[in-house]
Coordinates of C-alpha atoms in Angstrom, one line a residue:
V28 CA 47.4 149.1 36.0
T29 CA 47.2 147.6 32.6
V30 CA 48.3 144.1 31.8
V31 CA 48.7 143.0 28.2
L32 CA 48.6 139.4 27.4
S33 CA 49.9 138.3 24.0
T34 CA 48.7 134.7 24.0
G35 CA 46.2 134.6 21.2
G36 CA 43.0 136.2 22.5
C37 CA 43.5 135.6 26.2
G38 CA 43.9 139.3 26.7
I39 CA 40.6 140.0 25.0
A40 CA 38.9 137.3 27.2
L41 CA 40.4 138.8 30.3
V42 CA 39.3 142.3 29.4
T43 CA 35.9 141.2 28.4
A44 CA 35.4 139.2 31.7
A45 CA 36.6 142.1 33.7
T46 CA 34.3 144.5 31.9
V47 CA 31.2 142.3 32.3
L48 CA 32.0 141.8 36.0
T49 CA 32.4 145.6 36.5
I50 CA 29.1 146.3 34.7
D51 CA 27.4 143.6 36.8
V52 CA 28.6 145.1 40.1
V53 CA 27.7 148.7 39.0
R54 CA 24.2 147.7 38.0
D55 CA 23.5 145.6 41.0
R56 CA 21.4 147.1 43.8
R57 CA 23.5 145.3 46.4
E58 CA 26.6 147.2 47.8
A59 CA 29.8 146.0 46.1
R60 CA 31.0 144.4 49.4
T61 CA 27.7 142.4 49.6
Y62 CA 28.0 141.3 46.0
W63 CA 31.5 140.0 46.7
D64 CA 30.5 138.4 50.0
D65 CA 27.5 136.7 48.3
N66 CA 29.8 135.2 45.6
K67 CA 32.4 134.1 48.1
A68 CA 29.8 132.5 50.4
E69 CA 28.3 130.6 47.4
M70 CA 31.6 129.2 46.6
D71 CA 32.4 128.3 50.2
I72 CA 29.1 126.5 50.8
R73 CA 29.3 124.6 47.5
R74 CA 32.8 123.5 48.3
A75 CA 31.8 122.4 51.8
V76 CA 28.9 120.4 50.5
A77 CA 31.0 118.8 47.8
K78 CA 33.7 117.8 50.3
D79 CA 31.3 116.3 52.9
K80 CA 31.8 112.5 52.7
D81 CA 28.4 111.9 54.3
I82 CA 26.4 113.5 51.5
D83 CA 25.6 110.9 48.8
D84 CA 24.8 111.5 45.1
E85 CA 23.7 115.1 45.6
N86 CA 22.5 117.6 43.0
V87 CA 22.3 120.8 45.0
S88 CA 22.4 124.3 43.8
V89 CA 23.5 127.1 46.2
T90 CA 22.4 130.6 45.3
I91 CA 22.9 133.7 47.5
W92 CA 21.5 137.1 47.1
N93 CA 22.1 139.7 49.9
G94 CA 22.9 137.0 52.4
V95 CA 19.8 135.0 51.7
V96 CA 20.8 131.4 50.8
L97 CA 18.5 129.5 48.4
L98 CA 19.1 125.8 48.3
T99 CA 17.6 123.8 45.5
G100 CA 18.1 120.4 44.0
E101 CA 17.6 116.9 45.2
V102 CA 19.3 114.5 47.6
P103 CA 18.4 110.9 48.5
S104 CA 18.0 111.3 52.3
Q105 CA 16.8 113.6 55.0
R106 CA 20.2 113.3 56.7
N107 CA 21.8 114.8 53.6
I108 CA 19.3 117.7 53.7
D109 CA 20.0 118.3 57.3
T110 CA 23.8 118.3 56.8
I111 CA 23.5 120.7 53.8
L112 CA 21.3 123.0 55.9
D113 CA 23.8 123.0 58.8
I114 CA 26.6 123.9 56.3
A115 CA 24.6 126.8 54.8
K116 CA 23.4 128.1 58.2
S117 CA 26.9 128.0 59.7
H118 CA 28.5 130.3 57.1
N119 CA 29.1 133.8 58.6
H120 CA 27.6 135.6 55.6
T121 CA 24.2 133.8 55.9
R122 CA 21.3 135.8 57.1
Q123 CA 18.5 133.4 56.1
V124 CA 18.3 129.9 54.5
I125 CA 15.5 128.9 52.2
N126 CA 15.4 125.2 51.7
R127 CA 13.8 123.9 48.5
I128 CA 15.9 120.7 48.3
E129 CA 13.7 117.8 47.3
L130 CA 14.0 114.4 49.0
A131 CA 14.4 112.5 45.7
G132 CA 16.9 110.9 43.4
R133 CA 19.1 113.0 41.2
T134 CA 17.4 114.5 38.1
N135 CA 18.7 113.3 34.8
M136 CA 20.7 115.4 32.4
T137 CA 17.7 116.1 30.2
S138 CA 15.8 117.6 33.1
R139 CA 18.8 119.8 34.0
A140 CA 19.3 120.9 30.4
N141 CA 15.6 121.8 30.3
D142 CA 16.0 123.9 33.5
S143 CA 19.0 125.7 31.9
W144 CA 17.0 126.3 28.7
L145 CA 14.0 127.6 30.8
T146 CA 16.3 130.0 32.7
A147 CA 17.6 131.4 29.4
R148 CA 14.1 131.8 28.1
V149 CA 13.0 133.5 31.3
K150 CA 15.9 135.9 31.2
T151 CA 15.2 136.7 27.6
A152 CA 11.5 137.3 28.3
V153 CA 12.3 139.7 31.2
A154 CA 14.9 141.6 29.1
A155 CA 12.6 141.8 26.1
S156 CA 9.7 143.1 28.2
G157 CA 11.2 146.5 28.4
T158 CA 9.6 147.0 31.8
L159 CA 12.3 145.5 34.0
D160 CA 16.1 145.5 34.2
A161 CA 17.0 141.8 34.0
T162 CA 20.3 142.5 35.8
K163 CA 18.3 143.3 38.9
L164 CA 17.0 139.7 39.2
K165 CA 18.6 136.4 39.9
I166 CA 16.8 133.6 38.2
V167 CA 17.2 129.9 39.3
T168 CA 15.3 127.0 37.7
E169 CA 14.9 123.6 39.3
R170 CA 12.5 121.0 37.9
A171 CA 10.8 123.7 35.9
N172 CA 10.1 125.8 39.0
V173 CA 11.5 129.3 38.6
Y174 CA 12.8 131.0 41.7
L175 CA 13.2 134.8 41.5
M176 CA 15.6 136.6 43.8
G177 CA 16.7 140.2 44.0
L178 CA 16.1 143.6 45.7
V179 CA 13.0 144.9 44.1
T180 CA 10.0 147.1 44.5
T181 CA 6.6 145.5 44.8
A182 CA 5.8 146.8 41.3
E183 CA 8.9 145.2 39.9
A184 CA 8.1 141.9 41.7
A185 CA 4.6 141.8 40.3
A186 CA 5.9 142.6 36.8
A187 CA 8.5 139.9 37.0
V188 CA 6.1 137.3 38.1
D189 CA 3.6 138.3 35.4
I190 CA 6.3 138.0 32.7
V191 CA 7.7 134.7 34.0
R192 CA 4.3 133.0 34.2
T193 CA 3.9 133.5 30.5
V194 CA 7.0 131.6 29.5
P195 CA 6.1 128.2 28.1
G196 CA 7.4 125.3 30.3
V197 CA 7.4 127.1 33.6
V198 CA 5.5 125.0 36.1
R199 CA 5.6 127.4 39.0
V200 CA 7.1 130.8 40.0
I201 CA 8.5 131.2 43.5
K202 CA 9.3 134.7 44.8
V203 CA 12.4 134.9 47.0
F204 CA 12.5 138.7 46.8
E205 CA 13.6 141.3 49.3
Y206 CA 11.5 144.4 48.9
I207 CA 12.9 148.0 48.8

């Protein structure tokens, strides 16, 4: 089925997004169903956290890879952390929850922008290394701590950690890999 949109470039954007998504799924080591389930679960958990009226001033990131939920960010109370953990654990796609939420005030925009910049630098370093396929890794940065997720061999994990450690600004590298 081909759909042609004639509204000034939207068709190109639609085709490009679909192409990138297809390439992403094809190159991923997870089964296509797991890929979709991970993405849906991420959205479901984020939505549930955002809707919960008892959670104040949260800055929480939810990242899922192969059913493993990584929670990062900061919240002002232990009660908030407990509620977020309950939400994540209760999702039917969740196999494991790794809690790295800090009991702290929300980071400022400068800190979050730095984390985004670090993530981009790490992805670039991994891609430029020529030793790893960057599409096999999920990279999450919070407070300059870089979390590495993915289905990897032990050799790939070691190479990834060695590369990421050399990126200026990275405080710590945390492995959240599943080994194949």
